[in-house]
Short mmCIF file of C-alpha atoms in Angstrom, two decimals:
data_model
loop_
_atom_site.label_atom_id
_atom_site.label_comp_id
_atom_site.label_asym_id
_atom_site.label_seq_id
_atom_site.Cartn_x
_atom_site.Cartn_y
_atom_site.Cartn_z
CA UNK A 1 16.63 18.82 13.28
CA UNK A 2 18.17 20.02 9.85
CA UNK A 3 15.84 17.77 7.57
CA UNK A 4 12.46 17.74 6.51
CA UNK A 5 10.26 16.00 9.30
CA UNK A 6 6.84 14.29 9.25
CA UNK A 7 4.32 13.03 11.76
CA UNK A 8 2.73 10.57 12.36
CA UNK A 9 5.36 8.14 10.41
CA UNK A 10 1.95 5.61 10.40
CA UNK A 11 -1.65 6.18 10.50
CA UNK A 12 -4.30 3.31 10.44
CA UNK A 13 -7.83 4.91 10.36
CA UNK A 14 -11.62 3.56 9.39
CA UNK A 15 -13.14 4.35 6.02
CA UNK A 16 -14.85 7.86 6.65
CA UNK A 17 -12.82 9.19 9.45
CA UNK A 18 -10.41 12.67 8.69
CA UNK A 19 -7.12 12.33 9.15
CA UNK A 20 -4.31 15.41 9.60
CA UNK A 21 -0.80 14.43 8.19
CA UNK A 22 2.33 17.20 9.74
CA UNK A 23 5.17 18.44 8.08
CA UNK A 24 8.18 20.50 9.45
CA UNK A 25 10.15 21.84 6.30
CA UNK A 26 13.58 22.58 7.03
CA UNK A 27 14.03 26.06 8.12
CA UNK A 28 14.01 28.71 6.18
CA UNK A 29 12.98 26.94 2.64
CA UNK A 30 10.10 29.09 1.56
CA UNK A 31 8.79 26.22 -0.61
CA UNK A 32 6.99 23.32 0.37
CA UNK A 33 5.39 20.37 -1.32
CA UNK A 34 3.28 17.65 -1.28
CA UNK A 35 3.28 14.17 -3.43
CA UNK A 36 1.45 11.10 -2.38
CA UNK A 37 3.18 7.28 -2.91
CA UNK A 38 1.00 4.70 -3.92
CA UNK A 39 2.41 0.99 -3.38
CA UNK A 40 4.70 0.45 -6.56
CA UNK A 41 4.39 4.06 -7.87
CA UNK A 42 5.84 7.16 -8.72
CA UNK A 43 5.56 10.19 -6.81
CA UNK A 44 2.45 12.27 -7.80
CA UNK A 45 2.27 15.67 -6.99
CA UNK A 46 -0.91 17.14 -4.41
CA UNK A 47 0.12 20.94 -3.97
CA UNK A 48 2.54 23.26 -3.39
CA UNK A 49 3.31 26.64 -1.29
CA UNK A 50 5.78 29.34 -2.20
CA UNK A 51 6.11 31.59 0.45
CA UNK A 52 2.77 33.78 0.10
CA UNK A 53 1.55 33.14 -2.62
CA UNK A 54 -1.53 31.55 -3.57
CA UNK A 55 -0.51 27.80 -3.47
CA UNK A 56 -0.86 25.56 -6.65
CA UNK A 57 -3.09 23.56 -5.93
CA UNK A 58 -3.73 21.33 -9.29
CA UNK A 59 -2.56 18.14 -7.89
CA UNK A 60 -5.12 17.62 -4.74
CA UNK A 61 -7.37 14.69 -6.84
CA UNK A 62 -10.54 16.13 -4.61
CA UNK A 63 -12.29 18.27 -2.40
CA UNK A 64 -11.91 15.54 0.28
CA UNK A 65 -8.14 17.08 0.41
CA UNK A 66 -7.09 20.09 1.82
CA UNK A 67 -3.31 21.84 3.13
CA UNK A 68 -2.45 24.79 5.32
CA UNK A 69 0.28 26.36 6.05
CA UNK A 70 1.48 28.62 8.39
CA UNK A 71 3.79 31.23 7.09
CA UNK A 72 6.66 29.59 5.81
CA UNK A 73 7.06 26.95 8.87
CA UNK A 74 4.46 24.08 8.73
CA UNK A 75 2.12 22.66 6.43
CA UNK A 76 -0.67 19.91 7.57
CA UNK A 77 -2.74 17.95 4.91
CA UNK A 78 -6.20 16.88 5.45
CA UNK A 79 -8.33 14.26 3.73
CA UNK A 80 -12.22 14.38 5.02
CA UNK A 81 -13.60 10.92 4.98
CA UNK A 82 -10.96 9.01 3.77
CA UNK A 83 -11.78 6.15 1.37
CA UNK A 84 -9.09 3.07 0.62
CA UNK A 85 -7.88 4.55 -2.40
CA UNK A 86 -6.57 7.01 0.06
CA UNK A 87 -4.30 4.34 1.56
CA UNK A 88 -0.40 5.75 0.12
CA UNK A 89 3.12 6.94 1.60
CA UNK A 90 2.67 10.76 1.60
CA UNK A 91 5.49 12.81 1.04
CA UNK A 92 6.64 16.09 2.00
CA UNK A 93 9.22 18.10 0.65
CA UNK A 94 11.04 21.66 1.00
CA UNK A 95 13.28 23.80 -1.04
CA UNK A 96 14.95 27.01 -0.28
CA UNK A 97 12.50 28.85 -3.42
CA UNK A 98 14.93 30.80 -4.96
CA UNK A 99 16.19 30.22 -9.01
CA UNK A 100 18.38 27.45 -9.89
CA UNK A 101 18.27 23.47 -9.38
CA UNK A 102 15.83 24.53 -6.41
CA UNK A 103 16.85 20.94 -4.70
CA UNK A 104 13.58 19.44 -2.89
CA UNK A 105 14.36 17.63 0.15
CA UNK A 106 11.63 15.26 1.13
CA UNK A 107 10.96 14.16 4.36
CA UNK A 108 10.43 10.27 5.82
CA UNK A 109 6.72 10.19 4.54
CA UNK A 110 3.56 9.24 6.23
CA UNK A 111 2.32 6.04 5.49
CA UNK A 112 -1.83 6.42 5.80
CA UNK A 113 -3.78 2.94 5.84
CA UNK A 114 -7.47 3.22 5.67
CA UNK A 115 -9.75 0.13 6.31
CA UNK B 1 1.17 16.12 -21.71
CA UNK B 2 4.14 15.24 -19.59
CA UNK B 3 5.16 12.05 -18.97
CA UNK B 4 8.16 10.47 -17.61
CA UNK B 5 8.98 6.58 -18.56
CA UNK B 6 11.33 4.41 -16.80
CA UNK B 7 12.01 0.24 -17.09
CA UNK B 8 10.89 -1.28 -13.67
CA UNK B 9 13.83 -3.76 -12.68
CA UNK B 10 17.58 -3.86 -13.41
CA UNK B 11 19.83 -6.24 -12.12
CA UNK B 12 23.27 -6.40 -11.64
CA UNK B 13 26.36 -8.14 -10.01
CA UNK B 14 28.78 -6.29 -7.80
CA UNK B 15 31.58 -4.53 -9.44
CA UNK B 16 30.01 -4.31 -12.71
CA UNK B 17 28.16 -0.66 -14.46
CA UNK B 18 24.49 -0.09 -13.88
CA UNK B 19 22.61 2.09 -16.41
CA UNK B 20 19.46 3.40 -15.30
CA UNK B 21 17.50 5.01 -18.37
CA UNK B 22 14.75 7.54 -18.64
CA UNK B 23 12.74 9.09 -21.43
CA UNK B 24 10.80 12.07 -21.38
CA UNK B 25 8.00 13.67 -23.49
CA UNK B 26 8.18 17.88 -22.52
CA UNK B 27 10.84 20.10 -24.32
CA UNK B 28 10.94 22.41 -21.93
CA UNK B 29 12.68 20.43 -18.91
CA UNK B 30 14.95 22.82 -17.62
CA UNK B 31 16.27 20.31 -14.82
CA UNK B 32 16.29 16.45 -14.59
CA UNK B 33 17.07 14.60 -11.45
CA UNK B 34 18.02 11.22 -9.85
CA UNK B 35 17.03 10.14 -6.71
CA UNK B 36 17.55 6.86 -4.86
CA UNK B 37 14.62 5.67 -2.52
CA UNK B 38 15.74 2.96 -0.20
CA UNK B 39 13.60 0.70 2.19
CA UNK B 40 11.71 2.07 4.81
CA UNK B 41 14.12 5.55 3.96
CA UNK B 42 13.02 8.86 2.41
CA UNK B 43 14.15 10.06 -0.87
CA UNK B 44 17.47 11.28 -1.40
CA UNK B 45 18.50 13.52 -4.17
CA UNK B 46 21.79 12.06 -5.96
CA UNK B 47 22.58 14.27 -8.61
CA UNK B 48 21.05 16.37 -11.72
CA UNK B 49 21.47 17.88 -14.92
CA UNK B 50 20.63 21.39 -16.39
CA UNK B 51 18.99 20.61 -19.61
CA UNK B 52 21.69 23.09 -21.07
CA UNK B 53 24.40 20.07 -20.48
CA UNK B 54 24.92 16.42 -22.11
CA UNK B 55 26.96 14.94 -19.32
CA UNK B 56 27.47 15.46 -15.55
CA UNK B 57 30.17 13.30 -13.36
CA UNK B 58 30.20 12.94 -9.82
CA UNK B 59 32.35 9.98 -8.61
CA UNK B 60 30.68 6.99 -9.00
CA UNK B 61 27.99 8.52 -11.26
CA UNK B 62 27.54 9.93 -14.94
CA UNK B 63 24.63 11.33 -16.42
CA UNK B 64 24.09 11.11 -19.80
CA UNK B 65 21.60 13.81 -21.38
CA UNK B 66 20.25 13.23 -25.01
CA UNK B 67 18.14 16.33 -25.50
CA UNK B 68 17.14 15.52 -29.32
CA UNK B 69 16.02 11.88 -28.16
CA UNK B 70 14.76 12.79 -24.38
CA UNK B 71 16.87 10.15 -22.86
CA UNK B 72 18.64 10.37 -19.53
CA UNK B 73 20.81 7.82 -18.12
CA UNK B 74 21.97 7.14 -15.12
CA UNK B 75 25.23 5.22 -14.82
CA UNK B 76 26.91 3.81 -11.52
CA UNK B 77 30.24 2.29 -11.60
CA UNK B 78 31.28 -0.71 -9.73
CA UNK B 79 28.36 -0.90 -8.74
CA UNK B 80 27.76 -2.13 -4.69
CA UNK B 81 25.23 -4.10 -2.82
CA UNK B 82 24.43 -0.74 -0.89
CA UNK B 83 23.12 0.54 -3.68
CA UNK B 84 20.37 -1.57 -4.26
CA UNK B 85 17.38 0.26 -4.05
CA UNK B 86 14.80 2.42 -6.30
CA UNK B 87 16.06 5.14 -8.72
CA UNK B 88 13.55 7.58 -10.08
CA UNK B 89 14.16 10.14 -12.73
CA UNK B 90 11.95 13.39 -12.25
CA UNK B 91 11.76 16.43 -14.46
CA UNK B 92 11.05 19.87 -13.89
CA UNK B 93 9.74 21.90 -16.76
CA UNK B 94 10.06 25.97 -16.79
CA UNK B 95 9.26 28.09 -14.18
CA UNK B 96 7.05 25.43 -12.63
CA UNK B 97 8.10 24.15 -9.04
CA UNK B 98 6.47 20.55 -9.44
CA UNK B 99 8.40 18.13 -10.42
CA UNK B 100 6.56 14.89 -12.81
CA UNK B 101 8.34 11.36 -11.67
CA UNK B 102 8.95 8.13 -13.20
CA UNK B 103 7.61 5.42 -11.62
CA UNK B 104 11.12 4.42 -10.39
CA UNK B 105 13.61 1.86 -11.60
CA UNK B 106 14.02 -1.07 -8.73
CA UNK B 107 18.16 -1.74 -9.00
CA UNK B 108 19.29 -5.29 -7.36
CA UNK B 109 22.80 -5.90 -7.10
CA UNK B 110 24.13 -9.40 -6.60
CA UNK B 111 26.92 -10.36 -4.69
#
């Protein structure tokens, strides 16, 4: 497809279990991001990847959280024993990388329930 | 630190101006943006302004920059129940990537 695409679009899991959230950027944007949604909030940032460099990874709010990515194709997030605060829409987005606006064009989100 | 402030509700009738606004604390936004989230949709981008520029038109919206006060507005004319939805304002700041978000404006337009 020609936008930014995320699976699953909803995961319910336990308190404790891992989950492993997908995202397929839109070809060839070398960047890629990550923001988590929490109900009635504004997009905070996890992490980011620009082609291969070391990705900024200032936002991820602990070690429970972890992203790949492979090349400059897909990215999957991990949180190790998710906790309810967990529960949020994330958000991926990609952008081509170059100078300029550098547009970000998110994709439909994953909304992650844990109970 | 950075911070980006927007008010939570605005509502409207059909056919009149909406005016979103924004304020923002870091000096060194080199881009501001608008998107529009709408239920159960992604976000879409709808239009942004260098921080070199005061205004920016694009048919139904104008954005208003105010560099020395840090505002950014939003405005949508004749406004339509389609666009009922949630309008953030995000900044991005140098040569960093990340952009910092409002916590979104919630627009409802009434017929």
């Amino acid at each position: 497809g020609a936008g930014v695409s995320q699976s699953p679009s909803n995961k319910v899991t336990e308190k404790g279990k891992d989950v492993e959230l997908r995202c397929d950027p839109i070809s060839g944007h070398t960047a890629l991001y990550w923001y988590r949604q929490r109900l009635g909030q504004g997009l905070e940032f996890l992490i980011y990847f620009q082609g291969n460099s070391a990705p900024d990874k200032s936002g991820l709010p602990s070690d429970r959280f972890s992203a790949e990515r492979t090349g400059e194709s897909v990215s999957t997030l991990t949180i190790q024993r998710t906790q309810q605060e967990d529960s949020a829409v994330y958000l991926c987005a990609s952008s081509l990388g170059g100078s300029g606006t550098d547009t970000q064009y998110f994709g439909p989100g994953t909304r992650l329930t844990v109970l | 630190g950075e911070d980006v402030e927007q008010s939570l509700f605005l509502s409207v009738r059909e056919g009149d101006s909406s005016v979103i606004n924004c304020t923002y604390t870091d000096s060194s936004s080199t881009y501001l943006y608008w998107y529009k989230q709408e239920p159960g949709a992604g976000l879409q981008l709808l239009t942004y302004i260098f921080s070199n520029m005061d205004m920016k038109q694009d048919q139904r919206l104008t954005v208003l920059l105010n560099k020395k006060d840090k505002h950014l507005s939003l405005r949508i004319a004749d406004t339509q129940t389609g666009d009922s939805a949630i309008y953030f304002c995000a900044e991005r700041t140098g040569n960093n990537r990340k952009l910092i978000w409002g916590l979104g404006t919630s627009l409802a337009v009434n017929p």
